[in-house]
Amino acid sequence: DGGITQSPKYLFRKEGQNVTLSCEQNLNHDAMYWYRQDPGQGLRLIYYSQIVNDFQKGDIAEGYSVSREKKESFPLTVTSAQKNPTAFYLCASSIGGGGPVTQYFGPGTRLL
Amino acid sequence: GESVGLHLPTLSVQEGDNSIINCAYSNSASDYFIWYKQESGKGPQFIIDIRSNMDKRQGQRVTVLLNKTVKHLSLQIAATQPGDSAVYFCAENSGGFKTIFGAGTRLFVKA
């Protein structure tokens, strides 16, 4: 059963603590993304990765870090530098290529 | 400053009626548009997409209309059901990996 999984579903972060959110996909997609969603707002792009060992900053990358060591995995670390981390975090993936792509989302992690 | 988008536009429809959800997009160069449905506490779910060389596309109980002249997109849901209650948002893409998402419209279906 193909899809995107995120864990944990809820995560409590103590002030000054770094926390890592997991995202795994078995869709064989080349590209993966991390978004932040605040109440009543659209999605804002944190980081994206087009291919293994490569990633690019999105619109709100400050205070976050990522790695892409495997095609299937794209973990997001929320660092202590992120002053307002409470939000719903969504991971997505898509096929690669230069044309427009449809992104498919995981179930999300709520960071409290 | 004021945070726009805290109060999502809301549409309330009677079960069985048709719903029309509207979206204005900003980039004239966008050539691919997607509608997503997001239920409370869940990730967005792909509904339907349309390319800029089309005006209309139909799926199961859903139709997307694209008016490039006024940069307007709409999602029509036929015979709306309680399970359609969710936040719906449109997304635009001008090629490549950067997709811009709207804030969304909350749909309430009254039984």
PDB file of C-alpha atoms in Angstrom:
ATOM      1  CA  ASP A   1       0.000   0.000   0.000  1.00  0.00           C
ATOM      2  CA  GLY A   2       1.824   3.096  -1.259  1.00  0.00           C
ATOM      3  CA  GLY A   3       1.789   6.375   0.517  1.00  0.00           C
ATOM      4  CA  ILE A   4       3.459   8.913   2.735  1.00  0.00           C
ATOM      5  CA  THR A   5       3.780   8.443   6.465  1.00  0.00           C
ATOM      6  CA  GLN A   6       4.676  11.011   9.089  1.00  0.00           C
ATOM      7  CA  SER A   7       5.539  10.450  12.700  1.00  0.00           C
ATOM      8  CA  PRO A   8       4.831  11.216  15.391  1.00  0.00           C
ATOM      9  CA  LYS A   9       1.244  12.447  15.077  1.00  0.00           C
ATOM     10  CA  TYR A  10       1.802  14.834  18.011  1.00  0.00           C
ATOM     11  CA  LEU A  11       5.084  16.121  19.380  1.00  0.00           C
ATOM     12  CA  PHE A  12       5.740  18.234  22.433  1.00  0.00           C
ATOM     13  CA  ARG A  13       8.815  20.411  22.316  1.00  0.00           C
ATOM     14  CA  LYS A  14      10.500  21.959  25.325  1.00  0.00           C
ATOM     15  CA  GLU A  15      11.982  25.405  24.914  1.00  0.00           C
ATOM     16  CA  GLY A  16      15.542  25.205  23.653  1.00  0.00           C
ATOM     17  CA  GLN A  17      15.101  21.654  22.417  1.00  0.00           C
ATOM     18  CA  ASN A  18      15.684  20.442  18.882  1.00  0.00           C
ATOM     19  CA  VAL A  19      13.088  17.969  17.623  1.00  0.00           C
ATOM     20  CA  THR A  20      12.969  15.876  14.464  1.00  0.00           C
ATOM     21  CA  LEU A  21       9.859  15.055  12.469  1.00  0.00           C
ATOM     22  CA  SER A  22       9.911  11.947  10.332  1.00  0.00           C
ATOM     23  CA  CYS A  23       8.608  11.640   6.766  1.00  0.00           C
ATOM     24  CA  GLU A  24       8.788   8.453   4.696  1.00  0.00           C
ATOM     25  CA  GLN A  25       7.339   7.663   1.274  1.00  0.00           C
ATOM     26  CA  ASN A  26       7.179   4.470  -0.751  1.00  0.00           C
ATOM     27  CA  LEU A  27       5.797   6.059  -3.912  1.00  0.00           C
ATOM     28  CA  ASN A  28       9.225   6.098  -5.566  1.00  0.00           C
ATOM     29  CA  HIS A  29       8.930   9.884  -5.859  1.00  0.00           C
ATOM     30  CA  ASP A  30      12.086  11.888  -6.451  1.00  0.00           C
ATOM     31  CA  ALA A  31      10.907  15.127  -4.859  1.00  0.00           C
ATOM     32  CA  MET A  32       9.875  15.743  -1.258  1.00  0.00           C
ATOM     33  CA  TYR A  33       8.676  18.832   0.576  1.00  0.00           C
ATOM     34  CA  TRP A  34       8.012  20.222   4.033  1.00  0.00           C
ATOM     35  CA  TYR A  35       5.265  22.729   4.716  1.00  0.00           C
ATOM     36  CA  ARG A  36       4.070  24.547   7.769  1.00  0.00           C
ATOM     37  CA  GLN A  37       0.357  25.260   8.280  1.00  0.00           C
ATOM     38  CA  ASP A  38      -0.920  27.719  10.863  1.00  0.00           C
ATOM     39  CA  PRO A  39      -4.617  27.921  11.815  1.00  0.00           C
ATOM     40  CA  GLY A  40      -6.776  29.313   9.038  1.00  0.00           C
ATOM     41  CA  GLN A  41      -3.851  29.783   6.706  1.00  0.00           C
ATOM     42  CA  GLY A  42      -2.446  28.175   3.614  1.00  0.00           C
ATOM     43  CA  LEU A  43       0.675  26.108   3.392  1.00  0.00           C
ATOM     44  CA  ARG A  44       4.088  27.741   3.558  1.00  0.00           C
ATOM     45  CA  LEU A  45       7.093  25.969   2.106  1.00  0.00           C
ATOM     46  CA  ILE A  46       9.966  25.294   4.503  1.00  0.00           C
ATOM     47  CA  TYR A  47      12.330  23.130   2.439  1.00  0.00           C
ATOM     48  CA  TYR A  48      12.167  20.916  -0.611  1.00  0.00           C
ATOM     49  CA  SER A  49      14.385  18.299  -2.141  1.00  0.00           C
ATOM     50  CA  GLN A  50      14.407  17.370  -5.811  1.00  0.00           C
ATOM     51  CA  ILE A  51      16.783  14.454  -5.463  1.00  0.00           C
ATOM     52  CA  VAL A  52      18.822  12.547  -2.896  1.00  0.00           C
ATOM     53  CA  ASN A  53      21.586  14.575  -1.222  1.00  0.00           C
ATOM     54  CA  ASP A  54      20.149  17.840  -2.485  1.00  0.00           C
ATOM     55  CA  PHE A  55      17.681  20.258  -0.906  1.00  0.00           C
ATOM     56  CA  GLN A  56      16.640  23.880  -1.266  1.00  0.00           C
ATOM     57  CA  LYS A  57      15.304  26.483   1.154  1.00  0.00           C
ATOM     58  CA  GLY A  58      11.698  27.462   0.825  1.00  0.00           C
ATOM     59  CA  ASP A  59      10.018  30.648   1.966  1.00  0.00           C
ATOM     60  CA  ILE A  60      10.402  30.114   5.731  1.00  0.00           C
ATOM     61  CA  ALA A  61      13.541  27.979   6.221  1.00  0.00           C
ATOM     62  CA  GLU A  62      14.970  29.909   9.183  1.00  0.00           C
ATOM     63  CA  GLY A  63      15.078  27.772  12.321  1.00  0.00           C
ATOM     64  CA  TYR A  64      14.657  24.505  10.421  1.00  0.00           C
ATOM     65  CA  SER A  65      17.037  21.972   8.906  1.00  0.00           C
ATOM     66  CA  VAL A  66      16.599  18.904   6.693  1.00  0.00           C
ATOM     67  CA  SER A  67      18.555  16.020   5.232  1.00  0.00           C
ATOM     68  CA  ARG A  68      17.932  13.749   2.260  1.00  0.00           C
ATOM     69  CA  GLU A  69      20.212  10.748   2.585  1.00  0.00           C
ATOM     70  CA  LYS A  70      17.695   8.289   1.147  1.00  0.00           C
ATOM     71  CA  LYS A  71      15.087   8.672  -1.572  1.00  0.00           C
ATOM     72  CA  GLU A  72      12.368   7.467   0.773  1.00  0.00           C
ATOM     73  CA  SER A  73      13.120   9.714   3.726  1.00  0.00           C
ATOM     74  CA  PHE A  74      13.148  13.481   4.320  1.00  0.00           C
ATOM     75  CA  PRO A  75      13.323  14.302   8.057  1.00  0.00           C
ATOM     76  CA  LEU A  76      12.773  17.848   9.310  1.00  0.00           C
ATOM     77  CA  THR A  77      14.500  19.192  12.413  1.00  0.00           C
ATOM     78  CA  VAL A  78      12.928  22.104  14.235  1.00  0.00           C
ATOM     79  CA  THR A  79      15.773  23.818  16.023  1.00  0.00           C
ATOM     80  CA  SER A  80      15.826  26.043  19.081  1.00  0.00           C
ATOM     81  CA  ALA A  81      16.325  28.967  16.705  1.00  0.00           C
ATOM     82  CA  GLN A  82      12.713  28.646  15.568  1.00  0.00           C
ATOM     83  CA  LYS A  83      10.938  31.025  17.945  1.00  0.00           C
ATOM     84  CA  ASN A  84       7.380  30.122  17.075  1.00  0.00           C
ATOM     85  CA  PRO A  85       7.403  26.413  16.227  1.00  0.00           C
ATOM     86  CA  THR A  86       3.839  25.525  17.219  1.00  0.00           C
ATOM     87  CA  ALA A  87       2.075  24.530  13.990  1.00  0.00           C
ATOM     88  CA  PHE A  88       0.868  21.641  11.863  1.00  0.00           C
ATOM     89  CA  TYR A  89       3.709  20.266   9.717  1.00  0.00           C
ATOM     90  CA  LEU A  90       2.991  18.555   6.436  1.00  0.00           C
ATOM     91  CA  CYS A  91       5.310  16.487   4.305  1.00  0.00           C
ATOM     92  CA  ALA A  92       4.605  15.908   0.621  1.00  0.00           C
ATOM     93  CA  SER A  93       6.181  14.154  -2.323  1.00  0.00           C
ATOM     94  CA  SER A  94       5.927  14.301  -6.097  1.00  0.00           C
ATOM     95  CA  ILE A  95       7.486  12.854  -9.192  1.00  0.00           C
ATOM     96  CA  GLY A  96      10.517  14.675 -10.548  1.00  0.00           C
ATOM     97  CA  GLY A  97      10.956  16.349 -13.868  1.00  0.00           C
ATOM     98  CA  GLY A  98      10.721  19.881 -15.125  1.00  0.00           C
ATOM     99  CA  GLY A  99       7.015  20.095 -15.751  1.00  0.00           C
ATOM    100  CA  PRO A 100       4.311  20.975 -13.221  1.00  0.00           C
ATOM    101  CA  VAL A 101       3.841  18.324 -10.590  1.00  0.00           C
ATOM    102  CA  THR A 102       1.098  17.204  -8.247  1.00  0.00           C
ATOM    103  CA  GLN A 103       2.159  16.933  -4.632  1.00  0.00           C
ATOM    104  CA  TYR A 104       0.746  14.205  -2.414  1.00  0.00           C
ATOM    105  CA  PHE A 105       0.629  14.786   1.317  1.00  0.00           C
ATOM    106  CA  GLY A 106       1.184  12.807   4.473  1.00  0.00           C
ATOM    107  CA  PRO A 107      -1.165  12.940   7.483  1.00  0.00           C
ATOM    108  CA  GLY A 108       0.818  15.652   9.274  1.00  0.00           C
ATOM    109  CA  THR A 109       2.548  16.154  12.616  1.00  0.00           C
ATOM    110  CA  ARG A 110       1.214  18.651  15.123  1.00  0.00           C
ATOM    111  CA  LEU A 111       4.032  20.283  17.054  1.00  0.00           C
ATOM    112  CA  LEU A 112       3.015  21.693  20.399  1.00  0.00           C
TER     113      LEU A 112
ATOM    114  CA  GLY B   1       0.308  43.272  12.001  1.00  0.00           C
ATOM    115  CA  GLU B   2      -3.023  41.654  11.339  1.00  0.00           C
ATOM    116  CA  SER B   3      -2.811  38.061  10.288  1.00  0.00           C
ATOM    117  CA  VAL B   4      -5.100  37.633   7.308  1.00  0.00           C
ATOM    118  CA  GLY B   5      -6.571  34.228   6.778  1.00  0.00           C
ATOM    119  CA  LEU B   6      -7.375  33.470  10.438  1.00  0.00           C
ATOM    120  CA  HIS B   7     -11.035  33.535   9.498  1.00  0.00           C
ATOM    121  CA  LEU B   8     -11.440  31.358   6.463  1.00  0.00           C
ATOM    122  CA  PRO B   9     -14.192  32.140   3.986  1.00  0.00           C
ATOM    123  CA  THR B  10     -17.045  29.802   4.772  1.00  0.00           C
ATOM    124  CA  LEU B  11     -19.642  28.197   2.577  1.00  0.00           C
ATOM    125  CA  SER B  12     -22.661  26.492   4.090  1.00  0.00           C
ATOM    126  CA  VAL B  13     -24.843  24.294   1.888  1.00  0.00           C
ATOM    127  CA  GLN B  14     -27.731  21.925   2.374  1.00  0.00           C
ATOM    128  CA  GLU B  15     -27.072  18.249   1.842  1.00  0.00           C
ATOM    129  CA  GLY B  16     -27.935  17.335  -1.720  1.00  0.00           C
ATOM    130  CA  ASP B  17     -27.367  20.840  -3.108  1.00  0.00           C
ATOM    131  CA  ASN B  18     -24.489  21.750  -5.383  1.00  0.00           C
ATOM    132  CA  SER B  19     -21.500  23.629  -3.934  1.00  0.00           C
ATOM    133  CA  ILE B  20     -19.338  26.148  -5.737  1.00  0.00           C
ATOM    134  CA  ILE B  21     -16.010  27.122  -4.199  1.00  0.00           C
ATOM    135  CA  ASN B  22     -14.074  29.957  -5.784  1.00  0.00           C
ATOM    136  CA  CYS B  23     -10.407  30.812  -5.956  1.00  0.00           C
ATOM    137  CA  ALA B  24      -8.546  33.770  -7.425  1.00  0.00           C
ATOM    138  CA  TYR B  25      -4.965  33.125  -8.432  1.00  0.00           C
ATOM    139  CA  SER B  26      -2.216  35.647  -8.796  1.00  0.00           C
ATOM    140  CA  ASN B  27       0.349  34.478 -11.315  1.00  0.00           C
ATOM    141  CA  SER B  28      -0.505  34.842 -14.999  1.00  0.00           C
ATOM    142  CA  ALA B  29       2.306  32.406 -15.773  1.00  0.00           C
ATOM    143  CA  SER B  30       0.716  29.614 -13.754  1.00  0.00           C
ATOM    144  CA  ASP B  31      -0.218  26.793 -16.063  1.00  0.00           C
ATOM    145  CA  TYR B  32      -1.306  24.082 -13.694  1.00  0.00           C
ATOM    146  CA  PHE B  33      -3.945  24.240 -10.986  1.00  0.00           C
ATOM    147  CA  ILE B  34      -4.936  21.754  -8.317  1.00  0.00           C
ATOM    148  CA  TRP B  35      -7.780  21.505  -5.819  1.00  0.00           C
ATOM    149  CA  TYR B  36      -7.191  19.855  -2.455  1.00  0.00           C
ATOM    150  CA  LYS B  37      -9.563  18.809   0.315  1.00  0.00           C
ATOM    151  CA  GLN B  38      -8.357  18.910   3.904  1.00  0.00           C
ATOM    152  CA  GLU B  39     -10.346  17.358   6.707  1.00  0.00           C
ATOM    153  CA  SER B  40      -9.708  18.446  10.274  1.00  0.00           C
ATOM    154  CA  GLY B  41      -6.380  17.210  11.608  1.00  0.00           C
ATOM    155  CA  LYS B  42      -5.427  15.483   8.358  1.00  0.00           C
ATOM    156  CA  GLY B  43      -3.180  16.147   5.397  1.00  0.00           C
ATOM    157  CA  PRO B  44      -4.562  17.653   2.171  1.00  0.00           C
ATOM    158  CA  GLN B  45      -6.020  15.182  -0.285  1.00  0.00           C
ATOM    159  CA  PHE B  46      -5.798  15.663  -4.056  1.00  0.00           C
ATOM    160  CA  ILE B  47      -9.209  16.123  -5.681  1.00  0.00           C
ATOM    161  CA  ILE B  48      -8.743  17.274  -9.262  1.00  0.00           C
ATOM    162  CA  ASP B  49      -6.358  19.248 -11.424  1.00  0.00           C
ATOM    163  CA  ILE B  50      -6.505  21.254 -14.647  1.00  0.00           C
ATOM    164  CA  ARG B  51      -3.969  22.591 -17.117  1.00  0.00           C
ATOM    165  CA  SER B  52      -4.123  26.126 -18.450  1.00  0.00           C
ATOM    166  CA  ASN B  53      -4.972  24.939 -21.954  1.00  0.00           C
ATOM    167  CA  MET B  54      -8.329  23.714 -20.649  1.00  0.00           C
ATOM    168  CA  ASP B  55     -11.412  25.592 -19.437  1.00  0.00           C
ATOM    169  CA  LYS B  56     -13.178  22.727 -17.736  1.00  0.00           C
ATOM    170  CA  ARG B  57     -12.431  19.324 -16.339  1.00  0.00           C
ATOM    171  CA  GLN B  58     -14.801  16.862 -14.743  1.00  0.00           C
ATOM    172  CA  GLY B  59     -14.231  14.158 -12.180  1.00  0.00           C
ATOM    173  CA  GLN B  60     -16.514  12.100 -10.046  1.00  0.00           C
ATOM    174  CA  ARG B  61     -19.095  14.580  -8.662  1.00  0.00           C
ATOM    175  CA  VAL B  62     -16.582  17.422  -9.097  1.00  0.00           C
ATOM    176  CA  THR B  63     -15.957  19.903 -11.892  1.00  0.00           C
ATOM    177  CA  VAL B  64     -13.201  22.483 -12.086  1.00  0.00           C
ATOM    178  CA  LEU B  65     -13.624  25.604 -14.213  1.00  0.00           C
ATOM    179  CA  LEU B  66     -10.746  27.856 -15.206  1.00  0.00           C
ATOM    180  CA  ASN B  67     -11.139  31.433 -16.424  1.00  0.00           C
ATOM    181  CA  LYS B  68      -7.700  32.687 -17.370  1.00  0.00           C
ATOM    182  CA  THR B  69      -8.988  36.105 -18.421  1.00  0.00           C
ATOM    183  CA  VAL B  70      -9.886  37.026 -14.858  1.00  0.00           C
ATOM    184  CA  LYS B  71      -7.510  34.536 -13.189  1.00  0.00           C
ATOM    185  CA  HIS B  72     -10.321  32.664 -11.507  1.00  0.00           C
ATOM    186  CA  LEU B  73     -10.760  29.025 -10.646  1.00  0.00           C
ATOM    187  CA  SER B  74     -13.827  27.283  -9.246  1.00  0.00           C
ATOM    188  CA  LEU B  75     -14.631  23.860  -7.864  1.00  0.00           C
ATOM    189  CA  GLN B  76     -18.167  22.586  -8.223  1.00  0.00           C
ATOM    190  CA  ILE B  77     -19.331  19.673  -6.095  1.00  0.00           C
ATOM    191  CA  ALA B  78     -22.547  18.016  -7.187  1.00  0.00           C
ATOM    192  CA  ALA B  79     -25.060  16.627  -4.683  1.00  0.00           C
ATOM    193  CA  THR B  80     -22.986  17.684  -1.689  1.00  0.00           C
ATOM    194  CA  GLN B  81     -22.780  15.126   1.099  1.00  0.00           C
ATOM    195  CA  PRO B  82     -21.886  15.447   4.803  1.00  0.00           C
ATOM    196  CA  GLY B  83     -18.567  13.763   4.052  1.00  0.00           C
ATOM    197  CA  ASP B  84     -17.677  16.706   1.814  1.00  0.00           C
ATOM    198  CA  SER B  85     -17.383  18.975   4.859  1.00  0.00           C
ATOM    199  CA  ALA B  86     -13.764  20.132   4.917  1.00  0.00           C
ATOM    200  CA  VAL B  87     -11.460  22.981   3.974  1.00  0.00           C
ATOM    201  CA  TYR B  88     -10.877  23.218   0.238  1.00  0.00           C
ATOM    202  CA  PHE B  89      -7.963  25.084  -1.229  1.00  0.00           C
ATOM    203  CA  CYS B  90      -6.606  25.694  -4.646  1.00  0.00           C
ATOM    204  CA  ALA B  91      -2.969  25.613  -5.649  1.00  0.00           C
ATOM    205  CA  GLU B  92      -1.156  27.043  -8.660  1.00  0.00           C
ATOM    206  CA  ASN B  93       2.067  25.966 -10.302  1.00  0.00           C
ATOM    207  CA  SER B  94       4.019  27.642 -13.094  1.00  0.00           C
ATOM    208  CA  GLY B  95       6.238  24.661 -13.758  1.00  0.00           C
ATOM    209  CA  GLY B  96       8.797  23.014 -11.562  1.00  0.00           C
ATOM    210  CA  PHE B  97       8.604  22.352  -7.879  1.00  0.00           C
ATOM    211  CA  LYS B  98       7.223  25.569  -6.441  1.00  0.00           C
ATOM    212  CA  THR B  99       3.480  25.379  -5.814  1.00  0.00           C
ATOM    213  CA  ILE B 100       1.552  28.266  -4.258  1.00  0.00           C
ATOM    214  CA  PHE B 101      -1.363  27.327  -2.017  1.00  0.00           C
ATOM    215  CA  GLY B 102      -4.362  29.492  -1.206  1.00  0.00           C
ATOM    216  CA  ALA B 103      -5.664  29.879   2.349  1.00  0.00           C
ATOM    217  CA  GLY B 104      -8.775  27.817   1.689  1.00  0.00           C
ATOM    218  CA  THR B 105     -12.552  27.860   2.044  1.00  0.00           C
ATOM    219  CA  ARG B 106     -14.367  25.954   4.753  1.00  0.00           C
ATOM    220  CA  LEU B 107     -17.374  24.004   3.499  1.00  0.00           C
ATOM    221  CA  PHE B 108     -20.140  23.094   5.952  1.00  0.00           C
ATOM    222  CA  VAL B 109     -22.791  20.640   4.819  1.00  0.00           C
ATOM    223  CA  LYS B 110     -26.086  20.809   6.684  1.00  0.00           C
ATOM    224  CA  ALA B 111     -28.016  17.573   6.982  1.00  0.00           C
TER     225      ALA B 111
END
